[in-house]
Coordinates of C-alpha atoms in Angstrom, one line a residue:
M483 CA 2.5 -7.5 -30.0
S484 CA 2.2 -5.6 -27.1
R485 CA 4.8 -3.3 -26.1
Y486 CA 4.7 -4.9 -23.0
A487 CA 4.3 -8.5 -24.2
E488 CA 8.2 -9.3 -22.3
L489 CA 7.7 -7.7 -19.0
P490 CA 8.9 -10.2 -16.4
A491 CA 5.2 -12.3 -15.6
L492 CA 5.7 -12.2 -11.4
D493 CA 3.3 -15.7 -11.3
S494 CA 6.0 -17.8 -10.0
A495 CA 5.0 -18.7 -6.3
F496 CA 6.9 -17.2 -3.5
A497 CA 8.5 -19.2 -1.0
L498 CA 6.8 -17.8 2.3
D499 CA 8.1 -18.7 5.4
P500 CA 5.5 -20.0 7.9
A501 CA 7.4 -17.7 10.5
A502 CA 6.7 -14.6 8.4
V503 CA 2.7 -15.1 8.4
E504 CA 3.1 -16.2 12.1
S505 CA 5.1 -13.1 12.1
F506 CA 2.2 -11.1 10.6
A507 CA -0.3 -12.3 12.3
R508 CA 1.3 -11.4 15.7
H509 CA 3.3 -7.9 14.4
G510 CA 0.3 -7.0 11.7
H511 CA 3.3 -6.1 9.1
V512 CA 6.6 -7.9 7.9
R513 CA 9.6 -7.2 5.6
L514 CA 10.0 -10.1 2.9
S515 CA 13.3 -9.9 1.0
A516 CA 13.5 -10.0 -3.4
V517 CA 10.1 -10.1 -3.9
A518 CA 10.5 -9.2 -7.1
T519 CA 14.2 -10.4 -8.2
P520 CA 16.6 -7.6 -9.7
D521 CA 15.9 -8.9 -12.7
E522 CA 12.3 -8.4 -12.8
V523 CA 12.6 -5.1 -10.9
P524 CA 14.5 -2.5 -13.6
P525 CA 11.5 -2.8 -16.2
Y526 CA 8.8 -2.4 -14.1
R527 CA 10.5 0.5 -12.4
D528 CA 10.6 2.1 -15.9
V529 CA 7.1 1.4 -16.5
I530 CA 5.5 2.6 -13.1
S531 CA 7.9 5.6 -12.6
G532 CA 6.8 6.6 -16.9
A533 CA 3.3 6.4 -15.8
A534 CA 3.6 8.1 -12.4
R535 CA 5.1 11.2 -14.3
R536 CA 2.5 11.1 -17.1
H537 CA -0.5 11.4 -14.6
S538 CA 1.0 12.8 -11.6
A539 CA -1.2 16.8 -10.8
E540 CA 1.4 17.1 -8.7
T541 CA 3.4 20.8 -9.7
R542 CA 3.4 23.2 -6.9
P543 CA 6.8 23.2 -4.8
L544 CA 7.3 21.4 -1.6
E545 CA 7.7 24.5 0.3
E546 CA 4.0 25.4 -0.6
R547 CA 2.6 22.0 0.0
D548 CA 1.2 21.2 3.6
T549 CA 2.0 17.7 5.3
Y550 CA 0.5 15.6 2.9
G551 CA 1.5 16.7 -0.1
K552 CA 5.0 17.2 1.5
A553 CA 4.6 13.7 2.6
F554 CA 4.8 12.3 -1.2
V555 CA 3.4 12.8 -4.4
Q556 CA 0.7 10.1 -4.5
I557 CA -0.7 8.3 -8.1
E558 CA -3.6 6.2 -7.2
N559 CA -5.7 3.6 -9.5
L560 CA -2.7 3.5 -12.7
W561 CA -3.2 0.0 -13.3
R562 CA -6.2 1.2 -15.2
V563 CA -4.5 3.9 -17.2
D564 CA -1.1 1.8 -18.3
Q565 CA -1.2 -2.1 -19.2
G566 CA 2.8 -2.7 -18.1
V567 CA 1.3 -1.2 -14.8
E568 CA -1.8 -3.5 -14.9
R569 CA 0.8 -6.4 -15.2
F570 CA 2.4 -5.6 -11.6
V571 CA 0.0 -4.8 -9.9
T572 CA -2.5 -8.0 -10.9
A573 CA 0.5 -10.4 -10.3
R574 CA -0.2 -13.5 -9.1
R575 CA 2.6 -13.5 -7.0
F576 CA 2.2 -10.3 -4.9
A577 CA -1.6 -11.7 -4.4
G578 CA -0.6 -14.9 -3.7
I579 CA 1.6 -13.6 -0.9
A580 CA -1.4 -11.5 0.3
A581 CA -3.8 -14.5 0.4
R582 CA -1.1 -16.2 2.4
L583 CA -0.8 -13.5 5.2
L584 CA -4.7 -13.2 5.8
G585 CA -5.0 -16.8 5.7
V586 CA -8.1 -16.8 2.9
Q587 CA -8.3 -18.8 -0.5
H588 CA -8.4 -15.2 -3.1
V589 CA -8.1 -11.6 -2.5
R590 CA -9.3 -8.7 -4.8
L591 CA -7.9 -5.5 -5.7
Y592 CA -8.8 -2.7 -3.8
H593 CA -6.6 -0.1 -5.7
D594 CA -2.5 1.1 -5.9
Q595 CA -0.7 3.8 -5.6
A596 CA 2.8 5.0 -6.2
L597 CA 4.2 7.1 -3.4
F598 CA 7.0 9.1 -4.8
K599 CA 8.8 10.9 -1.6
E600 CA 11.3 13.7 -3.3
P601 CA 14.6 14.5 -2.1
G602 CA 13.7 17.0 0.6
G603 CA 10.1 15.4 1.3
G604 CA 8.5 15.3 5.0
P605 CA 8.0 12.4 7.1
T606 CA 4.5 11.3 6.4
P607 CA 2.7 10.8 9.7
W608 CA 1.3 7.9 11.8
H609 CA -1.8 6.5 10.4
Q610 CA -3.8 3.9 10.1
D611 CA -5.2 3.2 6.5
S612 CA -8.2 1.7 7.7
V613 CA -9.6 5.0 8.5
Y614 CA -10.3 5.9 5.2
W615 CA -11.7 2.8 3.7
P616 CA -15.8 2.1 4.1
L617 CA -14.8 -1.8 4.1
D618 CA -16.6 -4.4 6.7
T619 CA -13.9 -6.6 6.8
E620 CA -10.1 -6.2 8.7
D621 CA -8.6 -9.1 6.5
T622 CA -6.6 -5.9 3.9
V623 CA -3.1 -5.8 3.6
T624 CA -1.0 -3.4 1.8
M625 CA 2.4 -4.4 0.1
W626 CA 5.0 -1.8 -0.3
M627 CA 7.3 -1.9 -2.7
P628 CA 10.6 0.0 -3.4
L629 CA 11.6 0.4 -6.9
V630 CA 14.9 1.5 -6.1
D631 CA 17.4 0.7 -3.7
L632 CA 16.7 2.4 0.1
A633 CA 19.3 3.8 2.0
E634 CA 17.8 4.6 6.0
D635 CA 17.8 8.5 5.0
M636 CA 15.5 7.9 1.9
G637 CA 12.1 8.0 3.9
G638 CA 11.9 4.0 4.9
M639 CA 8.7 2.8 6.4
Q640 CA 8.0 2.3 10.3
F641 CA 5.4 0.1 12.2
A642 CA 4.1 0.0 15.8
S643 CA 4.4 -4.1 15.9
G644 CA 0.8 -5.3 17.2
S645 CA -1.1 -2.0 17.1
H646 CA -3.5 -3.6 14.2
R647 CA -4.9 -5.4 17.1
E648 CA -6.5 -2.5 18.5
K649 CA -8.3 -1.7 15.5
E650 CA -9.1 2.3 15.2
L651 CA -7.0 4.0 17.4
A652 CA -8.4 7.2 16.7
T653 CA -10.4 8.7 13.6
L654 CA -7.1 11.3 12.4
G655 CA -6.0 10.7 8.5
I656 CA -2.6 11.6 7.6
S657 CA -1.5 15.0 9.4
D658 CA 0.2 16.7 11.7
E659 CA -2.7 16.1 14.4
A660 CA -1.8 12.4 13.6
E661 CA 1.6 12.8 14.4
T662 CA 1.5 14.0 17.7
H663 CA -1.6 12.0 18.9
F664 CA 0.0 8.5 17.7
A665 CA 3.2 9.8 18.7
R666 CA 2.3 10.5 22.7
L667 CA 0.3 7.2 22.3
L668 CA 3.2 5.0 21.7
Q669 CA 5.1 6.6 24.3
D670 CA 3.9 4.0 26.7
G671 CA 5.1 1.2 24.9
R672 CA 3.2 -1.2 24.4
H673 CA 3.4 -1.1 20.5
P674 CA 7.3 -1.3 19.9
V675 CA 8.2 0.5 16.8
T676 CA 10.3 -0.9 14.6
A677 CA 13.7 0.8 13.2
V678 CA 13.7 2.2 9.9
Q679 CA 16.2 -0.1 7.9
P680 CA 17.7 -0.4 4.1
M681 CA 15.7 -2.0 1.8
Q682 CA 16.5 -3.2 -2.0
A683 CA 14.9 -2.7 -4.8
G684 CA 12.2 -5.5 -4.9
D685 CA 11.7 -6.2 -1.1
A686 CA 8.3 -5.4 0.3
T687 CA 6.3 -4.9 3.2
F688 CA 3.4 -5.7 4.2
H689 CA 0.7 -4.5 6.5
R690 CA -2.6 -4.5 7.6
G691 CA -4.8 -1.7 7.4
W692 CA -5.0 -1.1 11.4
T693 CA -1.5 -1.4 11.8
L694 CA -0.2 1.9 13.2
H695 CA 2.5 3.1 10.4
R696 CA 4.7 5.8 9.4
A697 CA 7.9 6.9 7.1
Q698 CA 10.5 8.9 7.9
P699 CA 11.5 12.8 5.7
N700 CA 13.5 12.0 2.6
R701 CA 16.9 14.0 3.3
S702 CA 18.7 12.2 0.2
A703 CA 19.2 13.2 -2.9
T704 CA 17.2 10.7 -5.0
V705 CA 13.6 10.0 -5.5
R706 CA 12.2 7.5 -3.2
E707 CA 10.4 5.5 -5.7
V708 CA 7.5 2.8 -4.2
M709 CA 4.8 1.3 -5.5
T710 CA 1.9 0.2 -3.5
V711 CA -1.0 -2.3 -3.6
I712 CA -3.8 -2.7 -1.0
Y713 CA -5.3 -6.2 -1.2
V714 CA -8.9 -7.2 0.3
A715 CA -9.8 -10.6 1.3
D716 CA -12.6 -12.0 -0.9
G717 CA -16.2 -12.4 -0.1
A718 CA -15.6 -8.6 1.7
R719 CA -18.4 -6.1 1.5
V720 CA -19.0 -2.3 1.2
A721 CA -20.0 -0.9 5.0
E722 CA -22.0 1.9 6.4
P723 CA -19.8 5.5 5.3
R724 CA -19.4 6.7 8.4
E725 CA -16.7 9.2 7.6
P726 CA -17.4 12.4 4.9
W727 CA -14.1 11.0 3.0
H728 CA -15.9 7.3 3.0
H729 CA -18.1 8.7 0.0
S730 CA -15.5 9.5 -2.3
E731 CA -13.7 6.3 -1.1
L732 CA -16.3 4.5 -2.3
A733 CA -16.9 6.8 -5.6
S734 CA -13.5 6.2 -6.5
W735 CA -12.2 2.5 -5.5
M736 CA -16.1 0.6 -5.2
P737 CA -18.0 2.4 -8.2
G738 CA -21.8 1.5 -8.2
L739 CA -21.8 0.0 -5.4
G740 CA -23.4 0.5 -1.8
P741 CA -23.4 -0.8 2.2
G742 CA -23.6 -4.0 2.3
D743 CA -22.8 -5.2 -1.5
P744 CA -19.6 -7.1 -2.2
V745 CA -16.5 -5.5 -3.1
A746 CA -16.4 -6.9 -6.3
S747 CA -16.8 -4.0 -8.8
A748 CA -15.3 -3.5 -12.0
L749 CA -12.3 -2.2 -10.1
N750 CA -12.1 -4.9 -7.7
P751 CA -10.8 -8.0 -10.0
L752 CA -10.5 -11.4 -7.9
L753 CA -6.7 -12.0 -8.3
T754 CA -6.6 -16.1 -7.9
G755 CA -3.7 -18.4 -9.2
D756 CA -4.0 -17.8 -12.5
R757 CA -4.0 -14.2 -13.9
S758 CA -6.3 -15.5 -16.7
A759 CA -9.0 -16.3 -14.1
A760 CA -8.6 -12.1 -13.0
R761 CA -12.1 -11.2 -13.1
S762 CA -15.0 -8.8 -11.6
D763 CA -18.2 -9.8 -10.9

């Protein structure tokens, strides 16, 4: 028997309020409570944090890192190296929420990321995820779930509501330049910025790829342990790379695919209502 056999299944449907779907459509983000229950989170926290420690390549002290490196320790595609993480990342409950928020029947996995912000870790500057992704669709959504309770001083998320409607606001990745540029842009108030609020382990935010967002620094003595899963609507295709980093994104998350191909590589399984039906084409 697999040592992961007794992990919670995470297959039951989540009671998603239609008002949350409407709020997501209007604002480009939504926060949901108890997406994973207090009984379900601890065993997955052990699995994910253990895999993150084993596979992290970051060894530099905080003071030797740039802004991106101080923002978080980032470990990607953990579902490919740990079967327990795979159960979490491909969970039909989470995929079902993503599909309903996007208004599509099925989603595919784009990739996962563990984002651990250490004590003293810096802010994550304002950015739009979709700047990084060579995809021909706006139908992407990221689930951002803390594996530990987050107090207000632990590096919580903020969103610029409605910013997703403007698509690409600037070709800027996570950087000091992006923080300055977007903070200036938001001064006119047309995209209200949400306040940082405490979250319980298992709560989650969901945001669209073009939704402008950032995270505060971790001023606590506790590591902010967060797991993210990025979904893309089934049927999306690879876009022509427009930026230098799009080539590495394509190789990392959609190996073997090129412009015009469906996003359906071995790393992009179809996530349906039945885990046994998850497949790649």
